[in-house]
Short mmCIF file of C-alpha atoms and ligand atoms in Angstrom, two decimals:
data_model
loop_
_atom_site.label_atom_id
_atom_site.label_comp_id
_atom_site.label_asym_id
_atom_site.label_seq_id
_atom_site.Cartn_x
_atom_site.Cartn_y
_atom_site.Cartn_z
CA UNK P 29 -0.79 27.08 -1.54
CA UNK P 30 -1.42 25.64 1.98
CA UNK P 31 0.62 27.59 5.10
CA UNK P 32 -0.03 24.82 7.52
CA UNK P 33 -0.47 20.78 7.22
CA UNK P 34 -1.12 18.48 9.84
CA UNK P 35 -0.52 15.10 8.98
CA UNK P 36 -2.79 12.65 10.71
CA UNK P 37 -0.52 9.68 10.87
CA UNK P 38 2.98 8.43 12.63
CA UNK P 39 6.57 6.84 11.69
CA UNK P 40 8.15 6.97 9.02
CA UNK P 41 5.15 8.22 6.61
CA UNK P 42 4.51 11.66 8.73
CA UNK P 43 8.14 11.99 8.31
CA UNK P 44 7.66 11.42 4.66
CA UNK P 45 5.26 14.05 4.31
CA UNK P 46 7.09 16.70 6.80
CA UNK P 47 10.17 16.47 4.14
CA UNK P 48 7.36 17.41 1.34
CA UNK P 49 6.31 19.91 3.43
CA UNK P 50 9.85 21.47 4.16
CA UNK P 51 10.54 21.72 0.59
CA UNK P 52 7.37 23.57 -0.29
CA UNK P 53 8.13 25.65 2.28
CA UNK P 54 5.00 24.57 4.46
CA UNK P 55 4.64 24.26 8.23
CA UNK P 56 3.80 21.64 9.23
CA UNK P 57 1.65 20.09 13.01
CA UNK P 58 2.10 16.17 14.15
CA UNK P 59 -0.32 14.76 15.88
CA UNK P 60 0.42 12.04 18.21
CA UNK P 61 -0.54 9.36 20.79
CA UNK P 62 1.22 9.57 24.42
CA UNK P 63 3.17 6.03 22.84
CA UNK P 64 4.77 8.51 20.60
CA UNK P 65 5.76 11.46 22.59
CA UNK P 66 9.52 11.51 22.15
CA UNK P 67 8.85 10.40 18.32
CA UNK P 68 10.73 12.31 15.55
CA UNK P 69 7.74 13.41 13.29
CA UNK P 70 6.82 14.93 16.55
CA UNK P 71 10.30 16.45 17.03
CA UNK P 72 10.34 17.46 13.41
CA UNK P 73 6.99 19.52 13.13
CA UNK P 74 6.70 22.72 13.76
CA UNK P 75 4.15 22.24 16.43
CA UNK P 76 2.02 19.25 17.87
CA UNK P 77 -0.58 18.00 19.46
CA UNK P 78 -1.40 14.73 21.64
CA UNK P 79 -4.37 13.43 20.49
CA UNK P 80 -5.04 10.64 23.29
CA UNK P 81 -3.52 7.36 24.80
CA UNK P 82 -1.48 5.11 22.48
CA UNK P 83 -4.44 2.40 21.49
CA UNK P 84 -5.22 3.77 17.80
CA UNK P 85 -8.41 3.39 18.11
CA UNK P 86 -8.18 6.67 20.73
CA UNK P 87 -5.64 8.97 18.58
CA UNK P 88 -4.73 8.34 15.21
CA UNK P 89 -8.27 6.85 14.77
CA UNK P 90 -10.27 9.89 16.55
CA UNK P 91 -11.45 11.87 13.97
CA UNK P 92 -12.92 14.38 16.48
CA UNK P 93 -9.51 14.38 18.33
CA UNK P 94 -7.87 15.10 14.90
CA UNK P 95 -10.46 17.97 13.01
CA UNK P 96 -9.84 19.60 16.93
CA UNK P 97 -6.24 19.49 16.74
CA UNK P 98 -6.29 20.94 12.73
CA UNK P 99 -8.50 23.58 14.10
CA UNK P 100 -6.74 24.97 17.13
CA UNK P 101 -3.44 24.62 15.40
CA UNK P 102 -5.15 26.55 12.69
CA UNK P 103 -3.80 24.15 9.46
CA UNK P 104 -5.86 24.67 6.31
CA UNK P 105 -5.16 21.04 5.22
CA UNK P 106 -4.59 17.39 6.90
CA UNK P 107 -2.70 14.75 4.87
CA UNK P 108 -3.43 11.32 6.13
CA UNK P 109 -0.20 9.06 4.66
CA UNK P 110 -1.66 5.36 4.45
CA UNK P 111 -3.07 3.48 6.68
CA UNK P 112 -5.39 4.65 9.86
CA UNK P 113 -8.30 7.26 8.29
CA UNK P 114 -5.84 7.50 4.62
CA UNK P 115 -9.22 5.88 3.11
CA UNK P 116 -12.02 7.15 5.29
CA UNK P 117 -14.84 9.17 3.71
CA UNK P 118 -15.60 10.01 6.49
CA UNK P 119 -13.08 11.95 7.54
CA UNK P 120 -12.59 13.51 4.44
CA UNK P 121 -16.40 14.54 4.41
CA UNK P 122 -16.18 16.42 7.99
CA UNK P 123 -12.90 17.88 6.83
CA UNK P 124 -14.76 19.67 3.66
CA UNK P 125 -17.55 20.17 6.42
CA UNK P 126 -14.97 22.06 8.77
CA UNK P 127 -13.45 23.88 5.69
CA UNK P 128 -9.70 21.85 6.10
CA UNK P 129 -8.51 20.72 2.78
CA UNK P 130 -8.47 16.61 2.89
CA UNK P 131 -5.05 15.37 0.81
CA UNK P 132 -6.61 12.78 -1.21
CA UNK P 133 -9.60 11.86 -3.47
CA UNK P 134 -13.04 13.17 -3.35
CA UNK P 135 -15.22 11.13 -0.55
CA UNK P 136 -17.26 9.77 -2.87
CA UNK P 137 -14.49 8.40 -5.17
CA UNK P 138 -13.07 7.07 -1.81
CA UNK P 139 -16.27 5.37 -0.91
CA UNK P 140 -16.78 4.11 -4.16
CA UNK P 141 -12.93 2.20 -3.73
CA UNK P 142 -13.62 1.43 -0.51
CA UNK P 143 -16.16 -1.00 -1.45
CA UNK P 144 -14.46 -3.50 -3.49
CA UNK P 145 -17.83 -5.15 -4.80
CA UNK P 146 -18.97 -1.64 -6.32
CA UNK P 147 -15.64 -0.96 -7.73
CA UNK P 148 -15.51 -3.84 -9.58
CA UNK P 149 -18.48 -3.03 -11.03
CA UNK P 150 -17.61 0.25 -11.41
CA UNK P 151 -14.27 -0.36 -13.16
CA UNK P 152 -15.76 -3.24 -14.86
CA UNK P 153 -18.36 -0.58 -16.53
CA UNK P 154 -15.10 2.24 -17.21
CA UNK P 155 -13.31 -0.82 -19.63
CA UNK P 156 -11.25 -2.95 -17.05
CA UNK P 157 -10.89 -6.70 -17.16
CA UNK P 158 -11.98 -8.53 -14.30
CA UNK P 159 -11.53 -11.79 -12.94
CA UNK P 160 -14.86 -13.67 -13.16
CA UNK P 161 -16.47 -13.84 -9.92
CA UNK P 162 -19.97 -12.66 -7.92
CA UNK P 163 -21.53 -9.54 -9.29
CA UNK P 164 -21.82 -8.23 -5.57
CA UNK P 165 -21.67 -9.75 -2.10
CA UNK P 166 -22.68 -13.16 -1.76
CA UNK P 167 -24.84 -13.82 1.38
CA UNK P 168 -25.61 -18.16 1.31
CA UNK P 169 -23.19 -20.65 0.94
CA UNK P 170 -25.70 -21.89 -1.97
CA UNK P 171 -25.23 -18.99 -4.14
CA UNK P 172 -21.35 -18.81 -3.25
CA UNK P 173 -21.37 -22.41 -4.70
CA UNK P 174 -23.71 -21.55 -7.73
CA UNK P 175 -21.25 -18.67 -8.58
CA UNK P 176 -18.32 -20.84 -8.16
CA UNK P 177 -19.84 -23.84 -9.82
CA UNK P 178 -19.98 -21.41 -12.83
CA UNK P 179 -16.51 -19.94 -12.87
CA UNK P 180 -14.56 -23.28 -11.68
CA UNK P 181 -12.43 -24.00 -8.60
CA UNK P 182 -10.42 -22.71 -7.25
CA UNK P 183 -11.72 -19.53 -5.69
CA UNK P 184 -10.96 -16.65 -3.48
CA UNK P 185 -13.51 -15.03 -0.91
CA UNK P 186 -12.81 -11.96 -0.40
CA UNK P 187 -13.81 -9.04 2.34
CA UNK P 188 -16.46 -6.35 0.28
CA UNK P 189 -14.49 -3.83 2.91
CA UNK P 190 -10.98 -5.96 2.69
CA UNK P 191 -7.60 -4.45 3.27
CA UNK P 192 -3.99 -5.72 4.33
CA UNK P 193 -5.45 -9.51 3.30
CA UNK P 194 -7.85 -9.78 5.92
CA UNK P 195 -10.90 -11.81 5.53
CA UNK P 196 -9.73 -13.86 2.65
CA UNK P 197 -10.18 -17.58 1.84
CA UNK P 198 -9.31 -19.66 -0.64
CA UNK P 199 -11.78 -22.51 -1.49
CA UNK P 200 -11.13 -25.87 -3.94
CA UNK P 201 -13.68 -27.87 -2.85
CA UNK P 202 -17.79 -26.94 -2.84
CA UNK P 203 -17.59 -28.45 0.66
CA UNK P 204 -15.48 -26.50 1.81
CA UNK P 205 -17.47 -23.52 1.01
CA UNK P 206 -19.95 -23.17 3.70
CA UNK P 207 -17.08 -22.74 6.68
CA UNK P 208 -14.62 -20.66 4.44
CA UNK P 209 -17.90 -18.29 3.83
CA UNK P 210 -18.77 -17.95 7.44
CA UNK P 211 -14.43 -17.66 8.87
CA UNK P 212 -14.63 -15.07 5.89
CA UNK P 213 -17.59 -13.05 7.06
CA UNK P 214 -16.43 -13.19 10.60
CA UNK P 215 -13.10 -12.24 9.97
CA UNK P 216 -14.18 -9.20 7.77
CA UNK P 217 -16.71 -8.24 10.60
CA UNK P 218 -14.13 -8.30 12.90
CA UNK P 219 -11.55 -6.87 11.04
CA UNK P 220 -13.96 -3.96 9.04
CA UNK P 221 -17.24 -3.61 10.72
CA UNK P 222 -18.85 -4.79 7.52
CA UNK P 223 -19.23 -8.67 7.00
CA UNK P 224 -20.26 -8.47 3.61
CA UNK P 225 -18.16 -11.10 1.15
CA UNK P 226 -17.78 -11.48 -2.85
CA UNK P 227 -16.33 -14.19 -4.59
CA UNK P 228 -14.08 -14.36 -7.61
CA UNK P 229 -11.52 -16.96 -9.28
CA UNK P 230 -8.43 -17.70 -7.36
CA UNK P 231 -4.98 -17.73 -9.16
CA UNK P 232 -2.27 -19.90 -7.88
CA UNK P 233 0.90 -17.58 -8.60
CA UNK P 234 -0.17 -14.64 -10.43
CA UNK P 235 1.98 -11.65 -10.23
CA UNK P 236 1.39 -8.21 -8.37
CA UNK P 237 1.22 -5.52 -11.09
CA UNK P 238 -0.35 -1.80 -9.99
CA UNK P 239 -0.38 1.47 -11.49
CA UNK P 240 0.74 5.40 -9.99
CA UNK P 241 -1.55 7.95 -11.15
CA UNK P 242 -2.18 11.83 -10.23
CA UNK P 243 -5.07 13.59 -11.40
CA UNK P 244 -5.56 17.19 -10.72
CA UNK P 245 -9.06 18.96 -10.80
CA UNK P 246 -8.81 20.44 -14.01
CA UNK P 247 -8.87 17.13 -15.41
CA UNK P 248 -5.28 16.29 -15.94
CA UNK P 249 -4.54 12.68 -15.27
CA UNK P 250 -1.49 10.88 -15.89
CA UNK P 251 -0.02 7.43 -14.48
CA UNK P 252 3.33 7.00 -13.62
CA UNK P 253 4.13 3.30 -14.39
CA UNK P 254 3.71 0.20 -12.52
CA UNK P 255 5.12 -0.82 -9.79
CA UNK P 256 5.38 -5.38 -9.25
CA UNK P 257 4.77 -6.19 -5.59
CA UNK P 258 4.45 -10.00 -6.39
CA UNK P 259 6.60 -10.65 -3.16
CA UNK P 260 4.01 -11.39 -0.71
CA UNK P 261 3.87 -12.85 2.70
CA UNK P 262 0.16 -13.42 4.03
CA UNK P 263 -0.85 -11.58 1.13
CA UNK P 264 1.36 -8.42 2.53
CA UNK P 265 3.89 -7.29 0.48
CA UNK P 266 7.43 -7.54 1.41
CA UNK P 267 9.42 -6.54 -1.49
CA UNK P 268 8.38 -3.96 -4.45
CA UNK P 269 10.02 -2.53 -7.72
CA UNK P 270 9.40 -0.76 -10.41
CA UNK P 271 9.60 -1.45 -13.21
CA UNK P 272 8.71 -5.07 -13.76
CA UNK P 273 10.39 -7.71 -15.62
CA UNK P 274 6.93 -8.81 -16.79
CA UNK P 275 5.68 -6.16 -18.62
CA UNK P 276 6.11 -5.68 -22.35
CA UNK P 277 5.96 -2.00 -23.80
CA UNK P 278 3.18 -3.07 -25.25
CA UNK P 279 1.12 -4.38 -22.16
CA UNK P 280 2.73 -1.28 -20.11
CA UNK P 281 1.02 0.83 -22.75
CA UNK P 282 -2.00 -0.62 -22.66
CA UNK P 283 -2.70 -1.19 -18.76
CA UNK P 284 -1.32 2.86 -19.05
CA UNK P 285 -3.93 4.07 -20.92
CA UNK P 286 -6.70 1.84 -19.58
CA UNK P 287 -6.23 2.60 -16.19
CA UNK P 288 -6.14 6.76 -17.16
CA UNK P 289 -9.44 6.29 -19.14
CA UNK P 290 -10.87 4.09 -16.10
CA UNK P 291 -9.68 6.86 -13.67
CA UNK P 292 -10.97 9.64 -15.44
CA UNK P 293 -14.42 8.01 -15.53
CA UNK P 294 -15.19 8.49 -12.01
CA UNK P 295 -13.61 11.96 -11.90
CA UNK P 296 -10.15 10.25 -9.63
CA UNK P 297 -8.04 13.08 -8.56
CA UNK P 298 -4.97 13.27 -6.08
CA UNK P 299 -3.04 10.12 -5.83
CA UNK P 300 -4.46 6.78 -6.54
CA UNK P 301 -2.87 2.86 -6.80
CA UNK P 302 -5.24 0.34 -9.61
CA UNK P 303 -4.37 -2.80 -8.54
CA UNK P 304 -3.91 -6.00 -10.84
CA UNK P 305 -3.24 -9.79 -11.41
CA UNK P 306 -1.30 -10.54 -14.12
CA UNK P 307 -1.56 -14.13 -15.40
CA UNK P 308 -0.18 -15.88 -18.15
CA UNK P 309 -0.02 -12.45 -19.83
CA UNK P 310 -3.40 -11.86 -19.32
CA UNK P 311 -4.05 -9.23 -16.48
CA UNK P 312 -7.58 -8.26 -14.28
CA UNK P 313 -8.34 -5.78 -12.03
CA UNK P 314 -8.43 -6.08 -8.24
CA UNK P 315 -8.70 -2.65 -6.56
CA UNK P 316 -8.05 1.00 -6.44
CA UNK P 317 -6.36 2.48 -3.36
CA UNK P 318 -6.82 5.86 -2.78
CA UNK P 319 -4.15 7.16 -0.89
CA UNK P 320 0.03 7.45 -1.13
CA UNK P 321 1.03 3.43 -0.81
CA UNK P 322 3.86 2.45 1.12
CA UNK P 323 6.08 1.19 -1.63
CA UNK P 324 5.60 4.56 -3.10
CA UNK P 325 9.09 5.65 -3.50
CA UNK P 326 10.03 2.97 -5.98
CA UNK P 327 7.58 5.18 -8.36
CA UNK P 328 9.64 8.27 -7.08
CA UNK P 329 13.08 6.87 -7.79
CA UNK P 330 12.73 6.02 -11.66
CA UNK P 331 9.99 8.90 -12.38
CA UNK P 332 11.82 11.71 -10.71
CA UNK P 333 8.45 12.77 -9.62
CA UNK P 334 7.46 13.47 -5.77
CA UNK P 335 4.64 12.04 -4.99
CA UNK P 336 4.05 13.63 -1.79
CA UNK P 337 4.65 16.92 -3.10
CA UNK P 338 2.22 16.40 -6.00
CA UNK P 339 -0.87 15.31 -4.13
CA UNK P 340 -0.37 18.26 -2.00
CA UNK P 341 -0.25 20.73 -4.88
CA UNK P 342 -3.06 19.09 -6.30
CA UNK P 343 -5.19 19.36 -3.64
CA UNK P 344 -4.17 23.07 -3.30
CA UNK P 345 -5.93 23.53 -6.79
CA UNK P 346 -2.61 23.73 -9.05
CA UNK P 347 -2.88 21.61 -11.80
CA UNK P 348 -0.21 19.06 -12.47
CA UNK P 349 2.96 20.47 -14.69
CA UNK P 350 3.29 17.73 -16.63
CA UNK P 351 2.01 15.61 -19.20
CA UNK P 352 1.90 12.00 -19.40
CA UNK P 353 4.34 12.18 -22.50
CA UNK P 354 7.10 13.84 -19.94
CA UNK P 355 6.76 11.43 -17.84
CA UNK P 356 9.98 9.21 -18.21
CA UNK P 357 11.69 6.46 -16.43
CA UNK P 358 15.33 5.68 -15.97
CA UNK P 359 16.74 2.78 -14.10
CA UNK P 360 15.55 0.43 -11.64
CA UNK P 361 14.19 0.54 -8.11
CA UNK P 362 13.82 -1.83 -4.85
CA UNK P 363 12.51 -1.27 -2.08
CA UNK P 364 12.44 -3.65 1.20
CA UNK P 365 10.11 -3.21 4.13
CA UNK P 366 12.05 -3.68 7.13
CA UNK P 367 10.16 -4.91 9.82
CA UNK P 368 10.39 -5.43 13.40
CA UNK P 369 9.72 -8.83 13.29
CA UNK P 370 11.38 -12.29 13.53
CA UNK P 371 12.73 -13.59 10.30
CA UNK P 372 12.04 -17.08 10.46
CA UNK P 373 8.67 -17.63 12.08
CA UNK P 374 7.55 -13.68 11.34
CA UNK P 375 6.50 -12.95 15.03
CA UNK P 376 6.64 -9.36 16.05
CA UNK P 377 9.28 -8.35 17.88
CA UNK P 378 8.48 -4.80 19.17
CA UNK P 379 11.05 -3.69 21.87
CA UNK P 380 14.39 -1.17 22.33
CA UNK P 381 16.64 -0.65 19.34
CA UNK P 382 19.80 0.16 20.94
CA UNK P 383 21.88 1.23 17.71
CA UNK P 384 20.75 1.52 14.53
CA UNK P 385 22.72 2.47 11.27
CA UNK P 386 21.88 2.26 7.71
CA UNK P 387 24.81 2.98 5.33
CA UNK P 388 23.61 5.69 2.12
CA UNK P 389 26.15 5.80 -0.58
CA UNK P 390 25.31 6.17 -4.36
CA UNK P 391 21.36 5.13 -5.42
CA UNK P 392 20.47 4.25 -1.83
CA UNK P 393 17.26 6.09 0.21
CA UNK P 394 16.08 5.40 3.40
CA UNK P 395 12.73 6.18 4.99
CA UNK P 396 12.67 5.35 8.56
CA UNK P 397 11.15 6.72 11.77
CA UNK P 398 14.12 4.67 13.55
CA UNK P 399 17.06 5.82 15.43
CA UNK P 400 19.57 4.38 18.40
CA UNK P 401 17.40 4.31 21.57
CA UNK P 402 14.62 4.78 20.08
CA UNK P 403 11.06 2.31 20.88
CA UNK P 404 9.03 0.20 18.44
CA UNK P 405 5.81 -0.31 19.90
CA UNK P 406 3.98 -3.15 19.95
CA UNK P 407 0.68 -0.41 19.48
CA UNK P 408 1.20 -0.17 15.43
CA UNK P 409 2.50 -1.57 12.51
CA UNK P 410 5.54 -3.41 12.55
CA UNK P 411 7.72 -2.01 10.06
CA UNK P 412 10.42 0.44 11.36
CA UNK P 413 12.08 1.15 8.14
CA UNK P 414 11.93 1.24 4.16
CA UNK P 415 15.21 0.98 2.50
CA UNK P 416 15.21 2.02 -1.47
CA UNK P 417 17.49 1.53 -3.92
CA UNK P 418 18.07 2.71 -7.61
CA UNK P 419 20.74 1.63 -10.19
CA UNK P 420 20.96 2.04 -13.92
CA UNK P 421 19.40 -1.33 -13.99
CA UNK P 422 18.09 -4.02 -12.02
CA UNK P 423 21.54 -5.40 -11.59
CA UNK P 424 22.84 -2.52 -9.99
CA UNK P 425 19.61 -1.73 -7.89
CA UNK P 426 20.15 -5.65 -6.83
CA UNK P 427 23.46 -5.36 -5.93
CA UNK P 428 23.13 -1.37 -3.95
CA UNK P 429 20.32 -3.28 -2.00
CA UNK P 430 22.33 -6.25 -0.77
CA UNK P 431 25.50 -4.31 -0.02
CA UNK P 432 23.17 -1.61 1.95
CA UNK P 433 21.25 -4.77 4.09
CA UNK P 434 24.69 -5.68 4.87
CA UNK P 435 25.73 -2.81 6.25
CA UNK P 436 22.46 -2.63 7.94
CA UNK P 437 23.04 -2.37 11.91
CA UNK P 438 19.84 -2.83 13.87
CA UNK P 439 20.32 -3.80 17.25
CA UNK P 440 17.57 -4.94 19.77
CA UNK P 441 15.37 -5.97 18.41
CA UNK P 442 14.78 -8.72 14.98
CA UNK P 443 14.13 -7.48 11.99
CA UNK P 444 13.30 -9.48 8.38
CA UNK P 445 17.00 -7.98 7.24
CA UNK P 446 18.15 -11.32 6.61
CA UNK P 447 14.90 -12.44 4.83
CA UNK P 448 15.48 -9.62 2.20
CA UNK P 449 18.69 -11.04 1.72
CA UNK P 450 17.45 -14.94 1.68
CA UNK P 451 15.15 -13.38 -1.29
CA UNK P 452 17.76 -11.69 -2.92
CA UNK P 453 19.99 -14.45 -3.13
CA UNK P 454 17.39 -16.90 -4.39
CA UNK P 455 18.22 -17.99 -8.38
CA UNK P 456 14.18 -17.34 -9.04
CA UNK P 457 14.58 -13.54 -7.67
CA UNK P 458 17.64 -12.70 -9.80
CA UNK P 459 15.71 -14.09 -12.86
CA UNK P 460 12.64 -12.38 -11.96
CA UNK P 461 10.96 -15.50 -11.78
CA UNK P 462 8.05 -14.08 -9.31
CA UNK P 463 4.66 -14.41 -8.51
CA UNK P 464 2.62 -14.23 -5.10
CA UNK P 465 3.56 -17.61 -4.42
CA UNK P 466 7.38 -17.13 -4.40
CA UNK P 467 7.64 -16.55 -0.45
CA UNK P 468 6.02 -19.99 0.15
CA UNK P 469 9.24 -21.73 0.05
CA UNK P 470 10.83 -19.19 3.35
CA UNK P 471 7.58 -20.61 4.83
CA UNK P 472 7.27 -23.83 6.88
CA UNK P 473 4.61 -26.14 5.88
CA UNK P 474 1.25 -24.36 7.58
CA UNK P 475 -0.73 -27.13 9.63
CA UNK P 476 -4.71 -27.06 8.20
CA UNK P 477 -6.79 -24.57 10.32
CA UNK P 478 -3.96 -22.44 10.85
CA UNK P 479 -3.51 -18.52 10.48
CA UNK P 480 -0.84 -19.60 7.45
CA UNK P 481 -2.83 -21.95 6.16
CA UNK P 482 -5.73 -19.33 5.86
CA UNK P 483 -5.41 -18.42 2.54
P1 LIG U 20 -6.14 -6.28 0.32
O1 LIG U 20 -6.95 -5.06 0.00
O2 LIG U 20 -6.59 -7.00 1.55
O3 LIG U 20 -4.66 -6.02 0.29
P2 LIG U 20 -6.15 -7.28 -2.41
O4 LIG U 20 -7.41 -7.44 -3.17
O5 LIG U 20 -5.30 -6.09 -2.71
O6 LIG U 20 -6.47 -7.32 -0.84
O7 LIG U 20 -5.27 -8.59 -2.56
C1 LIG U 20 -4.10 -8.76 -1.85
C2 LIG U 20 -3.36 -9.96 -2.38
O8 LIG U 20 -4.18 -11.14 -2.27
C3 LIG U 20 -2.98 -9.90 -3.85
O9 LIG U 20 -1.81 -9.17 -4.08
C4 LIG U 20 -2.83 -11.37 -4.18
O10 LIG U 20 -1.60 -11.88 -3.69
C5 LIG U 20 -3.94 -12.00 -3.37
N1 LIG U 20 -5.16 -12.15 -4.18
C6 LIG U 20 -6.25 -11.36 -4.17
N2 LIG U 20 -7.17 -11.81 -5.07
C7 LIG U 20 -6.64 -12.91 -5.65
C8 LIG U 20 -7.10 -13.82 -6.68
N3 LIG U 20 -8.28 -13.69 -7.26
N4 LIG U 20 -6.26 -14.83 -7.04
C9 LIG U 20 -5.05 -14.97 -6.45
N5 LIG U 20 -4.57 -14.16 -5.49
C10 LIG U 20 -5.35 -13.13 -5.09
#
């Protein structure tokens, strides 16, 4: 087992993985930007290292600044949490390089995921349904019509390199292909450094379905469930649980045992999200992540199972101690993404909280990098806390969610608190009516041309 991990990310997530740590009885280095001095994964590591001025593109981006740290500090292993370099090959290559034990896939699995054209093909080949769509990137408007032309309108353009909904478009209309192509391709050059595009049918409400699995490198591989993230804003999620209301035993089975014989045909090991559309029953692949996800606690609440824990055991070489028949679920889980934010028009509002209190009590977790006096910076992601809940059924987990986001006491700054409980109050919610259109009646009417109106 590892003696030392330094975890090459911030908030709430390096605190997530310095609890792992604690309870496998690993030391653990932060690493942070001078924005996060007086931070608490900082405070909570065993020792730390500033790794440059707040702008991430000069600390938690720097690999260099990073492999230096891991190698003065003397840690045998670096878990990334999501975000930042969580899905750079790269960095995983110069950490195998530099002997320091990468948390996470193989770089070539990563690459492989990383580019969403291949992996389609790639999971398309390994028994997955797909959406119909462009076998690769698609350069000319001309070909992005011929492909639509031959799989009907709507359809969705999507970034080759695409993350966090960047660099999508939705098109109806063949002539409204040629500038949807081009905003596409700039946004995705912009956002990714690669302006390469695919195209594939667009869905109007589909749901979010995805799939948990751990693989060890022995070649144990087991999922742990699915997890419905159909609560969306901007094509972010908002709102996950796990299980979901849409999934029969029968489908759960199936997408189970597809998505283990599709990961264990490119060799997947650690931790690793397949994402899907489910529609009208029907569901198609959409991508692999390959690193911990944010709404990964919901997974942890009704499996029992740490996934934090796990990948770094796997990585060390154990193999996993289970099998896929011991893997059970009880209950239901929620989790909201709290986030510093304003709840009606969804501007950032980064600034001072002055007091902040979350209640616990029975079937409630909270995984936040927050306190009283402490700063959310306008530098990173918005979201200052995760709160979790878990009750015998979705009823319960409901009703443990609403009474915690009432007690909820963030002051300072706005938070989307009372958009979680706008959500949970609506009639669709409680029935589990949801798809990826469901937040589009919080949201006002999006003028054409507009960010909103972008997808
Ligand atoms: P990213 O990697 O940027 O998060 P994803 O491929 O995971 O992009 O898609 C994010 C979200 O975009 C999905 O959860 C869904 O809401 C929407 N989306 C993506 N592809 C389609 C599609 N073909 N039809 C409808 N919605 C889609």
């Amino acid at each position: 087992m590892f003696k030392k991990i330094l975890i090459a990310n911030r908030g709430e997530i390096a605190l997530r993985v310095i609890v792992a740590c604690r309870e496998l009885g690993i030391k653990t280095v932060a690493v942070y930007s001078e924005a996060d001095e007086n931070s608490l994964h900082v405070r909570f590591a065993d020792e730390d290292v500033c790794i440059g001025p707040a702008r991430s593109a000069d600390s938690y981006l720097n690999v260099p600044a990073i492999i230096s740290a891991a190698e003065i500090t003397g840690a045998d292993a670096i878990h990334p949490g999501y975000g930042f370099l969580s899905e750079s090959a790269y960095l995983a290559e110069v950490c195998e390089a530099c002997h320091i034990r990468f948390i996470g896939p193989d770089p070539n699995v990563i690459r492989l995921m990383g580019d969403k054209a291949r992996a389609r093909r790639a999971m398309k080949k390994a028994g997955l349904p797909m959406l119909p769509g462009s076998d690769g990137p698609v350069e000319s408007e001309e070909k992005a019509v011929k492909v639509a032309w031959d799989i009907g309108y709507p359809v969705i353009i999507k970034a080759v390199a695409g993350g966090g909904g960047r660099g999508m478009r939705v098109v109806r209309l063949p002539s409204e292909m040629g500038a949807a192509l081009r905003t596409a391709q700039r946004e995705a050059e912009a956002a990714f450094g690669v302006g390469d595009v695919y195209v594939e049918k667009y869905l109007e409400n589909p749901r979010h379905i995805e799939f948990q699995v751990l693989g060890d490198h022995h070649g144990n591989l087991v999922h742990l469930g699915e997890r419905e993230c159909s609560i969306q804003r901007r094509h972010q999620k908002l709102l996950e649980e796990s299980p979901s209301l849409a999934l029969t035993d029968k489908i759960r089975r199936k997408m189970g045992s597809l998505v283990v014989d599709a990961a264990k045909a490119v060799q997947y090991t650690n931790a690793g999200t397949f994402e899907f559309l489910l529609d009208d029953g029907k569901f198609y692949f959409m991508e692999v992540n390959t690193r911990l996800q944010v709404e990964h606690p919901v997974t942890e609440m009704v499996t029992g199972i740490d996934i934090v824990k796990e990948q770094i055991r796997i990585a060390a070489g154990e193999r996993l101690s289970f099998k896929q028949s011991e893997v059970t679920f009880t209950g239901h889980s929620i989790e909201c993404r709290i986030n510093a934010e304003d709840p009606e028009t969804f501007a950032p509002s980064p600034g001072v909280i002055h007091a902040f209190s979350v209640p616990g009590g029975p079937g409630a977790r909270i995984d936040t990098f927050a306190h009283s006096e402490c700063t959310v910076s306008p530098y990173y992601d918005s979201m200052v806390a995760k709160i979790i809940t878990h009750g015998r059924d979705r009823q319960e987990a409901i009703a443990r969610m609403r009474r915690t986001l009432e007690m909820t006491v963030v002051d300072g700054i706005k938070t989307t608190v009372p958009l979680h409980l706008k959500i949970l109050a609506e009639p669709d919610f409680v029935a589990g009516r949801l798809g990826t259109a469901f937040m589009e009646r919080f949201v006002p009417k999006a003028k054409p041309g507009s960010l909103a109106a972008a997808v």
